[in-house]
mmCIF file of C-alpha atoms in Angstrom:
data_model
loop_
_atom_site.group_PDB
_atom_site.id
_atom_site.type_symbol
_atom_site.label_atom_id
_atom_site.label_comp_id
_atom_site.label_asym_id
_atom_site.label_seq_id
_atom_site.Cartn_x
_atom_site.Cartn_y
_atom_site.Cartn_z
ATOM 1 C CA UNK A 1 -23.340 13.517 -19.881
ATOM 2 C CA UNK A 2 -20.662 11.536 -18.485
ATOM 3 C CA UNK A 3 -17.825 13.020 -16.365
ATOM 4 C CA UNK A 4 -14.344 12.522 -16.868
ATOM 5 C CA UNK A 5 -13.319 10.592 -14.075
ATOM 6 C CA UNK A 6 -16.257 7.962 -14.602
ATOM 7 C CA UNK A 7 -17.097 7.645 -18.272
ATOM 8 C CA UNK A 8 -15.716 4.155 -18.208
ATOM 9 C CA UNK A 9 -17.266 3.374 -14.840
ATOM 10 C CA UNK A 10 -20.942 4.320 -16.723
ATOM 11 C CA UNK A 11 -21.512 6.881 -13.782
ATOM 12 C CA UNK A 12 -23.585 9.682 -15.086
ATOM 13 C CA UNK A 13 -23.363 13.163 -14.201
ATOM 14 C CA UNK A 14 -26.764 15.489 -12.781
ATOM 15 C CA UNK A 15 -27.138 18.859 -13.052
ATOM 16 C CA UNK A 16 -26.240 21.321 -15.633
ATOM 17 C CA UNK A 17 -24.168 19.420 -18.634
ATOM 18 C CA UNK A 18 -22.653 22.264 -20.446
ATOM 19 C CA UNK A 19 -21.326 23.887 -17.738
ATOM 20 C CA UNK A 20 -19.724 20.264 -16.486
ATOM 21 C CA UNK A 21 -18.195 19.862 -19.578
ATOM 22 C CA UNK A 22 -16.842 23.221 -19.849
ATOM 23 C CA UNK A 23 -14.931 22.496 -16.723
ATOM 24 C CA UNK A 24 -13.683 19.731 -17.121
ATOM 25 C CA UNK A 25 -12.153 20.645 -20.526
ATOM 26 C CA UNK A 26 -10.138 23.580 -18.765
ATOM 27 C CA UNK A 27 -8.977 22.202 -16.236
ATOM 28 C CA UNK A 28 -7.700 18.555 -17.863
ATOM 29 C CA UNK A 29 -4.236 19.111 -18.987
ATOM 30 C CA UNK A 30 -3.571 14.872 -19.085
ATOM 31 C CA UNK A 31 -6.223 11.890 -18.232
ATOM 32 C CA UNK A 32 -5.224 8.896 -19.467
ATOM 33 C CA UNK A 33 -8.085 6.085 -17.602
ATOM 34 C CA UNK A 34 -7.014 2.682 -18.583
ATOM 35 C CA UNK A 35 -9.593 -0.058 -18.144
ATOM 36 C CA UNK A 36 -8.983 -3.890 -17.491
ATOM 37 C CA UNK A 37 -11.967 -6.140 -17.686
ATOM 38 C CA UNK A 38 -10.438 -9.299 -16.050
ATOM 39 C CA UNK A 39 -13.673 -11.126 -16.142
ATOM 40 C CA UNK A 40 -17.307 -10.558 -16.343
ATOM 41 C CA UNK A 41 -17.333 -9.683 -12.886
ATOM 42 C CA UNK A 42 -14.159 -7.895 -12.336
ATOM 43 C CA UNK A 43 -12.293 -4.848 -13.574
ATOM 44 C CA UNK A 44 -9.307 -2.815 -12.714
ATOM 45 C CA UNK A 45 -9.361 1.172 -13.869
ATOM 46 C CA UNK A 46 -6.316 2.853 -13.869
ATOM 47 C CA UNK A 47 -6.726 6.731 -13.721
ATOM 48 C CA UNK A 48 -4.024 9.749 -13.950
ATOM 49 C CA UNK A 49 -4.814 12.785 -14.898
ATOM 50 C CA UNK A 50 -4.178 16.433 -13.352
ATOM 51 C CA UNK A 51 -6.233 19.684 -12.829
ATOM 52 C CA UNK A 52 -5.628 23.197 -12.651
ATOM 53 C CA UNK A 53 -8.070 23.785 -10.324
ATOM 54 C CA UNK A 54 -10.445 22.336 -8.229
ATOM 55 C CA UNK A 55 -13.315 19.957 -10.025
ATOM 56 C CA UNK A 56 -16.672 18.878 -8.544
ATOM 57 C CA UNK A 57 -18.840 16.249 -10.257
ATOM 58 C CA UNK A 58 -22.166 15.325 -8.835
ATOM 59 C CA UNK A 59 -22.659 11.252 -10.037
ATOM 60 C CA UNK A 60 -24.796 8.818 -10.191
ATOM 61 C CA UNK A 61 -23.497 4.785 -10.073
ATOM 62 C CA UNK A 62 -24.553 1.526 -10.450
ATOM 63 C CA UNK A 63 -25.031 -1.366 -7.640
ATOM 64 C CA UNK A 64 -21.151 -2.739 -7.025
ATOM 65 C CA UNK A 65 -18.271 -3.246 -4.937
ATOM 66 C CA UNK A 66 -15.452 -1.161 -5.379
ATOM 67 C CA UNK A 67 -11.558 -1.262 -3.312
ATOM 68 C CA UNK A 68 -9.834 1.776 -4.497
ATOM 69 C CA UNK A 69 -6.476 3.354 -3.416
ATOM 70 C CA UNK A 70 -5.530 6.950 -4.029
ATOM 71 C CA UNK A 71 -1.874 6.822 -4.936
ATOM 72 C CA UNK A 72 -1.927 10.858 -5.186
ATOM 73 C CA UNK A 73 -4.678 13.615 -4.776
ATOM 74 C CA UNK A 74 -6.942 15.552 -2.374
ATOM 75 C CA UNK A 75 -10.446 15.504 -2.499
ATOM 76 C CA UNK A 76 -13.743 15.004 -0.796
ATOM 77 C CA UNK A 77 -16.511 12.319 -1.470
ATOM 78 C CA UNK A 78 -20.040 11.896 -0.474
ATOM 79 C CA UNK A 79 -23.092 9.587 -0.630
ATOM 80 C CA UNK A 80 -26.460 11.530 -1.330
ATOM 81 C CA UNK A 81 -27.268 12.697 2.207
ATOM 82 C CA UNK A 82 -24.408 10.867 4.148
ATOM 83 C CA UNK A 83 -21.220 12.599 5.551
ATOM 84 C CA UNK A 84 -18.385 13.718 3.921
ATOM 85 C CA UNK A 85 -14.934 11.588 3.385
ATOM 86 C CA UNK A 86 -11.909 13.271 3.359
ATOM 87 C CA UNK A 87 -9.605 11.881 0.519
ATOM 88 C CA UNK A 88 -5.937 12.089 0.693
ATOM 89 C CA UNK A 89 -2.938 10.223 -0.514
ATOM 90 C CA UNK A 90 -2.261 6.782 1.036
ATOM 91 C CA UNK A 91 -6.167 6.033 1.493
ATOM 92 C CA UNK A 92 -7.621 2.611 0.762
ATOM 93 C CA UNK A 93 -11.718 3.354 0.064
ATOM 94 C CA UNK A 94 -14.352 0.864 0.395
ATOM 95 C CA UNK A 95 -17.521 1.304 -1.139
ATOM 96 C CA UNK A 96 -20.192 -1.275 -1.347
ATOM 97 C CA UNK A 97 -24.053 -0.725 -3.054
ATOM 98 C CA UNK A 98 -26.540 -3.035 -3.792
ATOM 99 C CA UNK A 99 -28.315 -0.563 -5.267
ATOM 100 C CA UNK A 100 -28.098 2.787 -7.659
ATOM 101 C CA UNK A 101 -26.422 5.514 -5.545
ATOM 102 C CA UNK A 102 -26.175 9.352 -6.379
ATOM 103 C CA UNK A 103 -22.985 10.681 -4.274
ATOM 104 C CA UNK A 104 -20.449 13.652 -4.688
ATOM 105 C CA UNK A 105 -16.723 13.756 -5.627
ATOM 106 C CA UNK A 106 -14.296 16.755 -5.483
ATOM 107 C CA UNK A 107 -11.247 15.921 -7.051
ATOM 108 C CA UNK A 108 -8.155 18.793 -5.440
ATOM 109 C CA UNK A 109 -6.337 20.323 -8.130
ATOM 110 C CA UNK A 110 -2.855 18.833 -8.915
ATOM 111 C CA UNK A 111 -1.712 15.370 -10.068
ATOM 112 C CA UNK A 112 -3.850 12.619 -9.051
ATOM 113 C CA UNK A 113 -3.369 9.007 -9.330
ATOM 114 C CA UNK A 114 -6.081 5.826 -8.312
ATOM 115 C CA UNK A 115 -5.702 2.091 -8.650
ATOM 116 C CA UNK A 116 -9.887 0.981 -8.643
ATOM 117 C CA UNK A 117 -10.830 -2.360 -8.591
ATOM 118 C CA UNK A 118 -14.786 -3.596 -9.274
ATOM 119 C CA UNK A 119 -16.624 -6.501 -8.448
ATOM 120 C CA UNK A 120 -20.252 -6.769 -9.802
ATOM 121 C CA UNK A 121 -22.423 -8.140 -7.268
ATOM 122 C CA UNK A 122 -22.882 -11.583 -8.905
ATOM 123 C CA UNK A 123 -18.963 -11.792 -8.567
ATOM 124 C CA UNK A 124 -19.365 -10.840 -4.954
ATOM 125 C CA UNK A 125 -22.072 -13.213 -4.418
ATOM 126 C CA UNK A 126 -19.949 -16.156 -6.275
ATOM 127 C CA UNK A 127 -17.628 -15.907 -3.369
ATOM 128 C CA UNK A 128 -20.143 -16.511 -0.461
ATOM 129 C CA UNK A 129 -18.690 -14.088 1.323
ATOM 130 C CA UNK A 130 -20.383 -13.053 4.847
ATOM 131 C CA UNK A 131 -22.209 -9.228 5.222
ATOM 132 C CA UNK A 132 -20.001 -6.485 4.405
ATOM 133 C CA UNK A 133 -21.835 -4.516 7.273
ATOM 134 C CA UNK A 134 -18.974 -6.908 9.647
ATOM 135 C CA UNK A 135 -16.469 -4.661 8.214
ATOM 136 C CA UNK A 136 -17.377 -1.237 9.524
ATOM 137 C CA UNK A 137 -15.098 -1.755 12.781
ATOM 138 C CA UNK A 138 -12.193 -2.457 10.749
ATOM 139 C CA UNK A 139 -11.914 1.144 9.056
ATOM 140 C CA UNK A 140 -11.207 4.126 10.926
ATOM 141 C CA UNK A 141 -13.337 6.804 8.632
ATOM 142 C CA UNK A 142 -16.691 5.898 7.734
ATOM 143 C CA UNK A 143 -19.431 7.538 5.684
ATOM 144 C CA UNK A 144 -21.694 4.950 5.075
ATOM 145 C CA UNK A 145 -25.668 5.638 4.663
ATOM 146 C CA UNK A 146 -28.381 3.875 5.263
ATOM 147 C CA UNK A 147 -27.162 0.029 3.412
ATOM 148 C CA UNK A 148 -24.835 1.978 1.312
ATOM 149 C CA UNK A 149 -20.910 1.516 2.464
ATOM 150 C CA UNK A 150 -18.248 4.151 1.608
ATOM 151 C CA UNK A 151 -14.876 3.714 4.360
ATOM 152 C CA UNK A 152 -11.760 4.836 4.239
ATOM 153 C CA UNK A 153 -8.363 3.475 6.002
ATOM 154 C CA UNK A 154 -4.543 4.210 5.178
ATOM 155 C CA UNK A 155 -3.003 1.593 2.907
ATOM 156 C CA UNK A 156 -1.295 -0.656 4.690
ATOM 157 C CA UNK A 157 1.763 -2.428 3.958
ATOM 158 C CA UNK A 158 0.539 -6.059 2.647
ATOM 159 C CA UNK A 159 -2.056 -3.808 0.539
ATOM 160 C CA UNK A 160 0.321 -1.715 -1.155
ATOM 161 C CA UNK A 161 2.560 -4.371 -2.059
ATOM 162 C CA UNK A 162 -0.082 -5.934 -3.617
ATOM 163 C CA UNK A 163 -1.139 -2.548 -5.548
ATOM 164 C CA UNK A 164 2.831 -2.420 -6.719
ATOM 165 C CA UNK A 165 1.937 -5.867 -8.349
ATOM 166 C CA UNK A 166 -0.840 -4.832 -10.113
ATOM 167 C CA UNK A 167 1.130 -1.645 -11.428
ATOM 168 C CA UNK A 168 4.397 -2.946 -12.223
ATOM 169 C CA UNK A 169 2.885 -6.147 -13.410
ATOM 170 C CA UNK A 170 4.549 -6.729 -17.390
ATOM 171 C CA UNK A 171 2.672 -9.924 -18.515
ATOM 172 C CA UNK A 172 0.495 -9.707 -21.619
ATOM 173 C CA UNK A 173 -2.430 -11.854 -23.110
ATOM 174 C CA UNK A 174 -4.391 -14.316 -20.983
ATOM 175 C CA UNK A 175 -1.992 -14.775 -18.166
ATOM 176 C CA UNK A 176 -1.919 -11.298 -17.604
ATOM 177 C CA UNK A 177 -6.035 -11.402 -16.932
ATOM 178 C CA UNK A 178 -5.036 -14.614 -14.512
ATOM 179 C CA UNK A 179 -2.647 -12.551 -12.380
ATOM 180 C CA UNK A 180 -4.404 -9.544 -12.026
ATOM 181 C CA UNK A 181 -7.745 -11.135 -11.171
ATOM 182 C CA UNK A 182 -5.828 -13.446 -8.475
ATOM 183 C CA UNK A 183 -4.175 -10.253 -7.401
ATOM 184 C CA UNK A 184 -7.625 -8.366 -7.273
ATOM 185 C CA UNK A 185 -8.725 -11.559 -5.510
ATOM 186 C CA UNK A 186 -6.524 -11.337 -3.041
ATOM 187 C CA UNK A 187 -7.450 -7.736 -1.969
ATOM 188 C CA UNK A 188 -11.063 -8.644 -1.454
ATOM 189 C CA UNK A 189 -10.142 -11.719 0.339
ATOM 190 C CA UNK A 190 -7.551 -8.944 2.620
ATOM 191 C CA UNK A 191 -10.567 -7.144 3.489
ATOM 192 C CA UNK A 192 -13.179 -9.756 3.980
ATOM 193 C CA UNK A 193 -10.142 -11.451 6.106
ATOM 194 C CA UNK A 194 -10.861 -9.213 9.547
ATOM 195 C CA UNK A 195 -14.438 -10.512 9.418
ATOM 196 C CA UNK A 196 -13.497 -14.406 9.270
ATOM 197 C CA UNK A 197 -10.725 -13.761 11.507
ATOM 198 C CA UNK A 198 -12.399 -15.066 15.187
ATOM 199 C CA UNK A 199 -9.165 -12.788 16.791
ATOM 200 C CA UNK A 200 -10.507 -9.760 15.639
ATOM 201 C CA UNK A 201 -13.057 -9.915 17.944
ATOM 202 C CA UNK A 202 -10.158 -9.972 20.835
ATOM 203 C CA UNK A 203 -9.788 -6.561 21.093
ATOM 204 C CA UNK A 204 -12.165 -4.234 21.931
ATOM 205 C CA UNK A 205 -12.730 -0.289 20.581
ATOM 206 C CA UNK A 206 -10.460 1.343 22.900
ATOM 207 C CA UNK A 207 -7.795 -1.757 22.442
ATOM 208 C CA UNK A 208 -7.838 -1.608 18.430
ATOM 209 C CA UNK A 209 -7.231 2.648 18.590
ATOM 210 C CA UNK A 210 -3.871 1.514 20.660
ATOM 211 C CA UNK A 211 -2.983 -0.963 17.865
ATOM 212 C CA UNK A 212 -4.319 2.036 15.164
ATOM 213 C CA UNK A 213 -1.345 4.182 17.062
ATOM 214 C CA UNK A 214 1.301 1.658 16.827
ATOM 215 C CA UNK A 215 0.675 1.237 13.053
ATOM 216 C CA UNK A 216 0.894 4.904 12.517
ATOM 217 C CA UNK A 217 4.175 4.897 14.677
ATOM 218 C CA UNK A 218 5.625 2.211 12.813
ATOM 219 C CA UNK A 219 4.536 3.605 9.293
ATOM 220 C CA UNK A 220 6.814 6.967 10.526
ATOM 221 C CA UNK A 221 9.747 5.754 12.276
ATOM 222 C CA UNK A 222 9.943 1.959 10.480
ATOM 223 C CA UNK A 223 13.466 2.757 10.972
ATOM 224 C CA UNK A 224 13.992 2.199 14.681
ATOM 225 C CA UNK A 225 14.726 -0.757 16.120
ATOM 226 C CA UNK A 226 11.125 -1.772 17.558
ATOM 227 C CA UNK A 227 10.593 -4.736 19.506
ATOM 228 C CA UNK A 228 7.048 -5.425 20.941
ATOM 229 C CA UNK A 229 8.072 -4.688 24.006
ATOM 230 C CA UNK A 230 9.503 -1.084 23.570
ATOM 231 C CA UNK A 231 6.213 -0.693 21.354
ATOM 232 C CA UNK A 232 3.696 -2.096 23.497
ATOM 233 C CA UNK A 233 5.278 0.530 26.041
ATOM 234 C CA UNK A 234 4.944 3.447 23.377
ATOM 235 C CA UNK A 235 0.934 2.520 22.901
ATOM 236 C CA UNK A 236 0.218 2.030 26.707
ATOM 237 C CA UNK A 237 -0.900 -1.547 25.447
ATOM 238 C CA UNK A 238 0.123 -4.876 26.647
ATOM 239 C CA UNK A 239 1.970 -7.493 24.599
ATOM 240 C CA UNK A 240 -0.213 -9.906 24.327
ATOM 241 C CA UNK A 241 -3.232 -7.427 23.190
ATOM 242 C CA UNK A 242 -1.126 -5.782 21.073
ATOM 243 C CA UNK A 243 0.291 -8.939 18.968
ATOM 244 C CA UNK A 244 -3.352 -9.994 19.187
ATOM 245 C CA UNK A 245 -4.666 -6.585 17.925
ATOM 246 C CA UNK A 246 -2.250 -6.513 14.562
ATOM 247 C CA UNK A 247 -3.245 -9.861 13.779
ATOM 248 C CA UNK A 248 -6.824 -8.436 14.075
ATOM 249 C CA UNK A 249 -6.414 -5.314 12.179
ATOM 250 C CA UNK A 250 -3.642 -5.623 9.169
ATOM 251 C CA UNK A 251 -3.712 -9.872 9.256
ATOM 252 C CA UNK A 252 0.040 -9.829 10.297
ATOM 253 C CA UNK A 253 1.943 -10.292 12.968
ATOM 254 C CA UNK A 254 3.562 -7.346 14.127
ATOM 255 C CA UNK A 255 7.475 -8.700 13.166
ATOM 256 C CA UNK A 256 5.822 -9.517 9.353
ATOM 257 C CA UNK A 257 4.533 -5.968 10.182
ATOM 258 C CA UNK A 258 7.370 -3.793 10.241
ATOM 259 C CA UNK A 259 9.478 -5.991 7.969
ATOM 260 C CA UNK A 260 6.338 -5.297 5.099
ATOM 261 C CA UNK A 261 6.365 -1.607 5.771
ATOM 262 C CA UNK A 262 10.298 -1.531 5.666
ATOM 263 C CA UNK A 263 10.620 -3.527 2.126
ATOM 264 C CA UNK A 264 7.920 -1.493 0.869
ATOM 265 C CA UNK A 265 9.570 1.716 2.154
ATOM 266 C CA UNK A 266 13.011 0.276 0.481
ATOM 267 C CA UNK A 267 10.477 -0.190 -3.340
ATOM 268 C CA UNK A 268 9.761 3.651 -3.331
ATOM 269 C CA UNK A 269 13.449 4.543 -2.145
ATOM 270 C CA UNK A 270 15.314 2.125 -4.208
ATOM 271 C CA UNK A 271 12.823 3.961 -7.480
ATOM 272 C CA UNK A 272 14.312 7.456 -6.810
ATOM 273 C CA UNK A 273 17.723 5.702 -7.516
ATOM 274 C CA UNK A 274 19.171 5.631 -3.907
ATOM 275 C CA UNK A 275 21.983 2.900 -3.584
ATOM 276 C CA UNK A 276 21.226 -0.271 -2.159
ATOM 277 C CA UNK A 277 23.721 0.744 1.113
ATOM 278 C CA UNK A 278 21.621 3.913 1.461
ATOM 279 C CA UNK A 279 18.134 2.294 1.199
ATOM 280 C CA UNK A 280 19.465 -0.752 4.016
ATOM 281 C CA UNK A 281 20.503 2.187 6.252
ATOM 282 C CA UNK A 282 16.743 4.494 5.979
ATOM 283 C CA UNK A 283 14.696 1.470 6.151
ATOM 284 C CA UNK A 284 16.310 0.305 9.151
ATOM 285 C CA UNK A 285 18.801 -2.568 8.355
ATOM 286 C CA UNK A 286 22.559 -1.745 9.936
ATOM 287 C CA UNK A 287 24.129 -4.374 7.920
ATOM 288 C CA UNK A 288 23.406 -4.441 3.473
ATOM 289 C CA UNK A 289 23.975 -7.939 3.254
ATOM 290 C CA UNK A 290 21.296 -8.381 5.675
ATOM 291 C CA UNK A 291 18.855 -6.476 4.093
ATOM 292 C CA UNK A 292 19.314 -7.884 0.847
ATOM 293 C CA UNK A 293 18.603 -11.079 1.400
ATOM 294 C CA UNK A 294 15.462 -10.100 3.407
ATOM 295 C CA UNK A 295 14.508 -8.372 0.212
ATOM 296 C CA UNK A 296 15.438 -11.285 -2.055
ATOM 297 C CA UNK A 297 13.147 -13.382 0.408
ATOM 298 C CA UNK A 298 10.687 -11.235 0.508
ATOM 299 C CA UNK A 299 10.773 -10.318 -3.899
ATOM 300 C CA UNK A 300 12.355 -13.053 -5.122
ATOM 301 C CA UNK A 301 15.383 -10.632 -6.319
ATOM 302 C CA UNK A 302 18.081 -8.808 -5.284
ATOM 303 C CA UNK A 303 17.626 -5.132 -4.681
ATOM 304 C CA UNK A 304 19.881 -3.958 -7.332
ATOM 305 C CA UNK A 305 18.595 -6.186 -10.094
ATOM 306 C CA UNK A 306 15.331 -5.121 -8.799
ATOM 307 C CA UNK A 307 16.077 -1.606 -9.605
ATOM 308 C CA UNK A 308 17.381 -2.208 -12.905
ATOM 309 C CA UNK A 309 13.920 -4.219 -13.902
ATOM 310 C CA UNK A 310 12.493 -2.066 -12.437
ATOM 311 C CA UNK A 311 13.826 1.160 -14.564
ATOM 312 C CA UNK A 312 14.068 -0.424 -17.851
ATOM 313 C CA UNK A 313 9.768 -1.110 -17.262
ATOM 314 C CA UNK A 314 9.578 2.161 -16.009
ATOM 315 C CA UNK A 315 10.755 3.217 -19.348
ATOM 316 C CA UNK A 316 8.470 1.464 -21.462
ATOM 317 C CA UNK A 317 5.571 2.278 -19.668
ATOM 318 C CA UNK A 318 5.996 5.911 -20.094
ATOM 319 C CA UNK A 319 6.818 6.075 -23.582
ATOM 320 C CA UNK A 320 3.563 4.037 -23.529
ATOM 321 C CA UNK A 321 1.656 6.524 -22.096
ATOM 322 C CA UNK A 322 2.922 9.275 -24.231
ATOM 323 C CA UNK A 323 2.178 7.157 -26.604
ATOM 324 C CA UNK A 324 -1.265 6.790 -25.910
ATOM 325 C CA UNK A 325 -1.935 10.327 -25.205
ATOM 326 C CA UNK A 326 -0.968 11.901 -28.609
#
């Protein structure tokens, strides 16, 4: 029987099928899972849904290559006889198989919310792109088995703006598949960056943890005036390595950095309806003006008339989904 979470994924379910089913029902309250199929070798799922209680489905998947980013939700997922990943809001999961796999997911109760994106393995293969076995340095939680791949990392900046594209994105008809498929494009080519990237190799293990600790302190306090200095002080790293190591680990340098983190900071704030003034201040910027034309630079918009677009879509894509539900 297939689960709820993967019935459009063609991931079956082991074990005992009535009992499956009879959880799932009670605890599903909402699960809309949208599917995209951008090309032959490349789809987008979009899944929301929320449980009561906790739900654990024991699957089995196809060879592929999936990026996926958990928006919201807690959970836990396996690979038959590897270790267990820890799932949590903000993650960015890797998973690569070349072959059928048989893993675990336990899906928290509460709202969850996942942007997937799959590549079939003759997509993958179209791109000549080098071993994914490169990229196992470049994640900080892995739970890979045998030539199976499943990592996580947090989503960084220049990911999640992407992922807002995808979302937000209001195009219809052919163009629509273009964008998203040159947006999806552009994830895999994020990832497979760090093993092209000759500077990656410029840092070693106890290096890239430093540059892992100034990410984290800029993702907190984006709001402080950091220079690399004061942060290369706060890491106990030098300059050099350190402006080195982000151009290693999140293909930026650290000033595109902290300005990516900061307008993406501003997107969520300027969503819950703060004022333009009030977002300029939290993200950082002491002067509006200032920050508004670093956002129109950096969106192609002003903040304001970005928040306007940006509620009238929110609109229609929730009377969408209602209307889709019923």
């Amino acid at each position: 029987m297939k689960t709820i979470y993967s019935e459009k994924l063609g991931i079956f379910t082991t074990g005992n099928d009535s009992c499956m089913n009879s959880h799932a029902t009670e605890n599903k309250k909402n699960f809309p899972f949208l599917i995209e199929e951008l090309s032959d070798g490349i789809h987008i799922n979009r899944v929301r849904f929320e449980l009561s209680k906790e739900f654990t489905e024991y699957c089995e998947g196809p060879p592929t290559v999936s990026i996926a980013f958990i928006l919201s939700g807690k959970g836990k997922m396996a690979i038959e006889n590897g270790d267990v990943l820890d799932i949590n809001p903000g993650t960015m999961i890797f998973f690569y198989s070349p072959k059928i796999t048989r893993g675990m997911n336990l899906f928290g109760s509460g709202a969850w919310h996942i942007l997937d994106i799959r590549f079939s393995l003759n997509e993958i293969k179209s791109q000549e792109l080098p071993s994914f076995n490169k990229l196992t340095a470049g994640f900080e939680k892995n739970a890979s088995y045998n030539d199976v791949l499943m990592m996580a990392r947090p989503i960084y900046p220049p990911f999640m703006q992407i992922v807002n594209q995808i979302e937000e994105c209001q195009l219809n008809g052919s163009v629509r598949k273009i964008y998203l498929k040159a947006k999806s494009l552009e994830i895999l080519a994020c990832v497979a960056a760090q093993i092209y990237d000759y500077q990656y190799n410029a840092i070693n293990g106890l290096q890239r943890r430093a540059v892992y600790n100034a990410i984290k302190i800029i993702n907190s306090d984006y709001h402080y005036p950091w220079t690399i200095k004061t942060l290369s002080k706060a890491v106990g790293l030098n300059e050099r390595k350190l402006k080195e190591g982000f151009r290693a680990v999140v293909f930026r340098t650290f000033h595109q950095y902290l300005e990516n983190v900061r307008m993406t900071t501003a997107e969520d704030l300027l969503k819950k309806g703060m004022s333009v003034i009030e977002v300029a201040v939290a993200v950082g910027y002491s002067s509006p003006s200032h920050f508004s034309k670093r956002f129109r630079q950096h969106y192609l918009i002003n903040p304001k008339a970005w928040q306007v677009k940006y509620a009238m879509n929110h609109i229609l894509r929730t009377e969408s989904i209602a209307a889709e539900s019923q």
